[in-house]
Tab-separated table of C-alpha atoms in Angstrom:
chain	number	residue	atom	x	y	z
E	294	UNK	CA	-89.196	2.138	-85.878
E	295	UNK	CA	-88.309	3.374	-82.571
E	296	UNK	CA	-86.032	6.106	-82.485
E	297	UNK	CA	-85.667	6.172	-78.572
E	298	UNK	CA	-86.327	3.503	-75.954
E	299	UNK	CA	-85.834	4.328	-72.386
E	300	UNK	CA	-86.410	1.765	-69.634
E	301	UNK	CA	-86.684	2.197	-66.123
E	302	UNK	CA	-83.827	4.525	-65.771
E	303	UNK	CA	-82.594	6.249	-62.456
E	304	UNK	CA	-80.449	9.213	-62.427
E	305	UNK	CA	-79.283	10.299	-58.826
E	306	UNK	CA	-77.074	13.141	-57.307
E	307	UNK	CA	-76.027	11.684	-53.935
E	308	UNK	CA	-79.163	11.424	-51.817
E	309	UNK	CA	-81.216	12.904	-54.452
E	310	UNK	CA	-83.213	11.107	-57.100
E	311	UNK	CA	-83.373	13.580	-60.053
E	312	UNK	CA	-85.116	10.703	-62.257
E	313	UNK	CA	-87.170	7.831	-61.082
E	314	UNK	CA	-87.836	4.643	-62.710
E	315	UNK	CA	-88.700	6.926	-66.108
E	316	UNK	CA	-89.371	4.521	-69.080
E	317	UNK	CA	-90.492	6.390	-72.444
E	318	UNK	CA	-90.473	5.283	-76.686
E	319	UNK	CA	-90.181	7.601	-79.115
E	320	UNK	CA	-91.145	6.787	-82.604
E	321	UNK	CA	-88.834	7.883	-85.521
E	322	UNK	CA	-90.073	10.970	-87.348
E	323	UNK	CA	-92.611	11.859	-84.861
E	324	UNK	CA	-92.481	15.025	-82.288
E	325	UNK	CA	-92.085	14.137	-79.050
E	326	UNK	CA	-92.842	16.021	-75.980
E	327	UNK	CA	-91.008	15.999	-72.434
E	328	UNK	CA	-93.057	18.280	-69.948
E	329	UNK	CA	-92.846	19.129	-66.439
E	330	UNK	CA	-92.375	21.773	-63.707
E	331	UNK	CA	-88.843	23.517	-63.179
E	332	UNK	CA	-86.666	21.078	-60.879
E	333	UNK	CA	-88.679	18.098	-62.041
E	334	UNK	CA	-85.542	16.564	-64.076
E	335	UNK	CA	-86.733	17.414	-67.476
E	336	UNK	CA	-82.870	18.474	-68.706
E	337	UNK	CA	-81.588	15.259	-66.534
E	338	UNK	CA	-83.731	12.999	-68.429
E	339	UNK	CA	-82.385	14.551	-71.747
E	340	UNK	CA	-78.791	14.903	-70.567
E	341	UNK	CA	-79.269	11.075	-69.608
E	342	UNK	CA	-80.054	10.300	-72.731
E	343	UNK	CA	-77.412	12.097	-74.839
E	344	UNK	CA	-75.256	10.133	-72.540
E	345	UNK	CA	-74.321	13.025	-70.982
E	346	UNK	CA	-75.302	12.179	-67.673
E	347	UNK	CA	-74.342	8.969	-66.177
E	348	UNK	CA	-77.159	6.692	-65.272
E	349	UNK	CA	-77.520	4.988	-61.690
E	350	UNK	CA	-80.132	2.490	-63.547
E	351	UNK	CA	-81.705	1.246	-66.655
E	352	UNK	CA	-81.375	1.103	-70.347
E	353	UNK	CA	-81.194	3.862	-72.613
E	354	UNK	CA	-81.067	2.543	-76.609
E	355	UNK	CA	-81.762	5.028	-80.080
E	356	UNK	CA	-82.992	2.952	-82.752
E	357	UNK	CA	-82.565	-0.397	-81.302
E	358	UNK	CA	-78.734	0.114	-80.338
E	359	UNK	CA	-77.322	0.623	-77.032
E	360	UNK	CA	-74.166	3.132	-76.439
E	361	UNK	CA	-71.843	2.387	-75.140
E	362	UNK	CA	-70.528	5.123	-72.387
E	363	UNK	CA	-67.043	6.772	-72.222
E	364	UNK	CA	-65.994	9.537	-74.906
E	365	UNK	CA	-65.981	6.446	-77.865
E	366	UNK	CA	-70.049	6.193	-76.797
E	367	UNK	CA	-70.548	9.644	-76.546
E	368	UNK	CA	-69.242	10.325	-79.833
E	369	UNK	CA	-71.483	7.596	-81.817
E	370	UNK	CA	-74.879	9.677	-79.465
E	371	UNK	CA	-73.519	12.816	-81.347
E	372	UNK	CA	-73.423	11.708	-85.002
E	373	UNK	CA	-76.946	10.134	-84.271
E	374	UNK	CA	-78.939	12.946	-81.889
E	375	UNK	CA	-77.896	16.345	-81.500
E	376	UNK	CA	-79.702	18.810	-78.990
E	377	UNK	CA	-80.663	22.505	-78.578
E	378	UNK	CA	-79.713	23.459	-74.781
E	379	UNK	CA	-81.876	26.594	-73.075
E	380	UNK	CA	-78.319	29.067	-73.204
E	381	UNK	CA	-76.978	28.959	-77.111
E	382	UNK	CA	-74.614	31.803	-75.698
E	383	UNK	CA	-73.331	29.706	-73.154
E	384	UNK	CA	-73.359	26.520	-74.865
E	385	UNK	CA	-71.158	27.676	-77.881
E	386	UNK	CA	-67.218	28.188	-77.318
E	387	UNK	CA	-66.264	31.769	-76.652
E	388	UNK	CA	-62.878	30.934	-77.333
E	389	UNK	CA	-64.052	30.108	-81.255
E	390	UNK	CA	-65.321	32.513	-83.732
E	391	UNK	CA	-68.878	31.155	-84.909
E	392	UNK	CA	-67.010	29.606	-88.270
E	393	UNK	CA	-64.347	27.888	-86.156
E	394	UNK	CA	-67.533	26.383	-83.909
E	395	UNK	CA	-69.136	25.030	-87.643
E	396	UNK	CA	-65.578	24.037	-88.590
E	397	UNK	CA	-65.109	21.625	-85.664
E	398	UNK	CA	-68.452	19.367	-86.514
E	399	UNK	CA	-66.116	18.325	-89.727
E	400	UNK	CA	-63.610	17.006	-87.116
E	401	UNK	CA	-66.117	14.888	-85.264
E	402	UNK	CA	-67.871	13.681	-88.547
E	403	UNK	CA	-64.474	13.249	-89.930
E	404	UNK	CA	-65.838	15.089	-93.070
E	405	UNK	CA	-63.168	17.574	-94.970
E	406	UNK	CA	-63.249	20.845	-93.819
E	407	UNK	CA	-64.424	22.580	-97.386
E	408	UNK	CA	-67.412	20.072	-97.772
E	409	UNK	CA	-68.613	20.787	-94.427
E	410	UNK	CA	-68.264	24.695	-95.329
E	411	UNK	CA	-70.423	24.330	-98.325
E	412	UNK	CA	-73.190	22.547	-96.021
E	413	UNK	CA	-72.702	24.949	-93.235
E	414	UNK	CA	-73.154	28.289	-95.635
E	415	UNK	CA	-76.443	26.205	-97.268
E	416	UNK	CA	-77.749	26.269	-93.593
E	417	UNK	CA	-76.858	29.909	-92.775
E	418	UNK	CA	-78.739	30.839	-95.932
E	419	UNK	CA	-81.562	28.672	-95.034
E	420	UNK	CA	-81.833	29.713	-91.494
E	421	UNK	CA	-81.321	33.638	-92.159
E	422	UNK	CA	-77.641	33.991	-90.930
E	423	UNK	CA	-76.058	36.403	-92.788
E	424	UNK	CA	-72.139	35.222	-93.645
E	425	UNK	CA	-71.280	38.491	-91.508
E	426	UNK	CA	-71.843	36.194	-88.086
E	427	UNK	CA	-68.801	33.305	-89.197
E	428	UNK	CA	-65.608	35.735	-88.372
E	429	UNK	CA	-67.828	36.815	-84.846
E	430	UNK	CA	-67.520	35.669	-81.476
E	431	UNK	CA	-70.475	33.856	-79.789
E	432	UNK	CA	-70.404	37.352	-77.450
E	433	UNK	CA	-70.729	39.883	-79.927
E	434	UNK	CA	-73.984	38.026	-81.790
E	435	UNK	CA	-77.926	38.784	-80.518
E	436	UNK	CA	-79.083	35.895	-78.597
E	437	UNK	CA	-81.335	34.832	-81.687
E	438	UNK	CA	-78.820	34.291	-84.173
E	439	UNK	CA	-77.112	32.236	-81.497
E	440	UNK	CA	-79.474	30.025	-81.164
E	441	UNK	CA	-79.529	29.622	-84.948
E	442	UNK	CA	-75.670	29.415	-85.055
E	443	UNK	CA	-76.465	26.187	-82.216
E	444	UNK	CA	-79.023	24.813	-85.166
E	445	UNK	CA	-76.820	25.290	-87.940
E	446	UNK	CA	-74.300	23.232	-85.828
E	447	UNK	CA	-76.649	20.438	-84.792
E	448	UNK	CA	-77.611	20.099	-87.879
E	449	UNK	CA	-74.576	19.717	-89.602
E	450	UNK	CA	-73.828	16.600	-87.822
E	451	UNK	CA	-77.018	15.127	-89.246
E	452	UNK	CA	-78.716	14.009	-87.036
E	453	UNK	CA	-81.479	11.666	-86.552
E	454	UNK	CA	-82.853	12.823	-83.348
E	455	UNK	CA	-82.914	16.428	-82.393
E	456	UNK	CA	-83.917	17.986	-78.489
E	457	UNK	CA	-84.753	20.708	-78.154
E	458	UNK	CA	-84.791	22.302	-74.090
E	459	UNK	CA	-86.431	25.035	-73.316
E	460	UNK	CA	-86.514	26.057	-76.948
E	461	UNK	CA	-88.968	29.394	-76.490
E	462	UNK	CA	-87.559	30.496	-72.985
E	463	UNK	CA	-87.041	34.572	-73.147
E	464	UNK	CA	-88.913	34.864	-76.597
E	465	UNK	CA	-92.392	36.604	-77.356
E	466	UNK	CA	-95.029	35.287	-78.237
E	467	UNK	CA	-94.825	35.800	-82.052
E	468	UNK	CA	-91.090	34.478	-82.183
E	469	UNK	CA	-92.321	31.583	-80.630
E	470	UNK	CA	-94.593	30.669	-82.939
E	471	UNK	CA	-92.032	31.437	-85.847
E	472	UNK	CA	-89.388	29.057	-83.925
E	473	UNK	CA	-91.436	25.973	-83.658
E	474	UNK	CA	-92.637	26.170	-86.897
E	475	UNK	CA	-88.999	26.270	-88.368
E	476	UNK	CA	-88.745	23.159	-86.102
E	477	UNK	CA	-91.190	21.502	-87.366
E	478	UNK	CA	-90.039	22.538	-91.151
E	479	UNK	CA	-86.519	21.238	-90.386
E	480	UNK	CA	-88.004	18.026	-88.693
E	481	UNK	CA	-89.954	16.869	-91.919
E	482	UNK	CA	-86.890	18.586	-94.690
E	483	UNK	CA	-84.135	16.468	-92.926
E	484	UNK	CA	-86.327	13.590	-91.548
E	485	UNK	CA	-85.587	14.072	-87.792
E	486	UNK	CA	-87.365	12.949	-84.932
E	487	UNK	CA	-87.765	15.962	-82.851
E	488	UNK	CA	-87.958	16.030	-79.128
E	489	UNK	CA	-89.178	19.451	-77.321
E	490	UNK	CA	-88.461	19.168	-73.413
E	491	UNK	CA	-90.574	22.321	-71.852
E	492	UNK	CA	-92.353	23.859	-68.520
E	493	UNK	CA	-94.810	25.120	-71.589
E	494	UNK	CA	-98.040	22.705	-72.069
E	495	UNK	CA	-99.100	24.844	-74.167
């Protein structure tokens, strides 16, 4: 089945055409891979997609559906794909300790609050987060375990498509390796279709 199926979509910021005429399938469970240069609208195209960007053109559907756009459309794109941006320290709250950030995806999944716990702590164990992190502020964690803290999150929402931008920018070599092959663990334990946007061929 295909998970995502984009069709000759245009994204443009006044004069300039970020994406062009871009049309792409992705099939459900696979591991997709969005490369390109820096500036060559990589993180539009994704953005675009998790209806996050408004399109000037085209169709954008995930598994057969489209979404509608507004906040109701943007909400359906969340319970179905979640995605990993390139800053987890900027893209998490630094208003809300890292248990309050978990806490919320109950409120969007309108899930109660204690079941969502239980999953959350399953996921910190799984992912090596020590329960010290939960009363923290995104600030006062190491960059690694905030980008875990952004995985834990996306994947309590389960999700059926998860990006991933930039997901080994600012890591060596060896932590690299260890990242994408949690990726690729999580991608066949949860059944996700996994998309990795990059500068990286290799």
């Amino acid at each position: 089945m295909e998970a995502i199926h984009v069709e000759d979509i245009h994204v443009a910021f006044g004069r300039v055409r970020a994406v062009q005429g871009v049309s792409l399938t992705v099939e459900e469970g696979t591991t997709f891979s969005i490369v390109g240069e820096s500036g060559s609208g990589k993180s539009t195209l994704m953005r675009a997609i998790l209806g996050l960007q408004p399109l000037t053109g085209g169709d954008v559907r995930l598994f057969g559906t489209r979404v509608a756009a507004g906040p109701a459309g943007v909400r359906r794109r969340a319970l179905t794909v979640q995605a990993l941006l390139q800053d987890p320290v900027a893209s998490l709250s630094p208003r809300m300790t890292v248990g309050g950030l978990l806490d919320e995806t109950a409120r969007v999944r309108r899930a109660p609050v204690a079941a969502v716990r239980t999953e959350a702590a399953a996921l910190c164990r799984r992912l090596g987060l020590p329960d010290t992190v939960l009363p923290k502020y995104p600030h006062q964690i190491s960059g690694g375990q905030a980008r875990r803290v952004c995985l834990v999150r996306a994947l309590l929402m389960r999700p059926k498509v998860l990006f991933a931008d930039e997901p080994t920018a600012g890591l060596d070599v060896s932590v690299q390796g260890d990242l994408l092959n949690l990726l690729r663990e999580l991608r066949d334990e949860f059944g996700l279709t996994l998309v990795i946007v990059s500068h990286d061929l290799a």
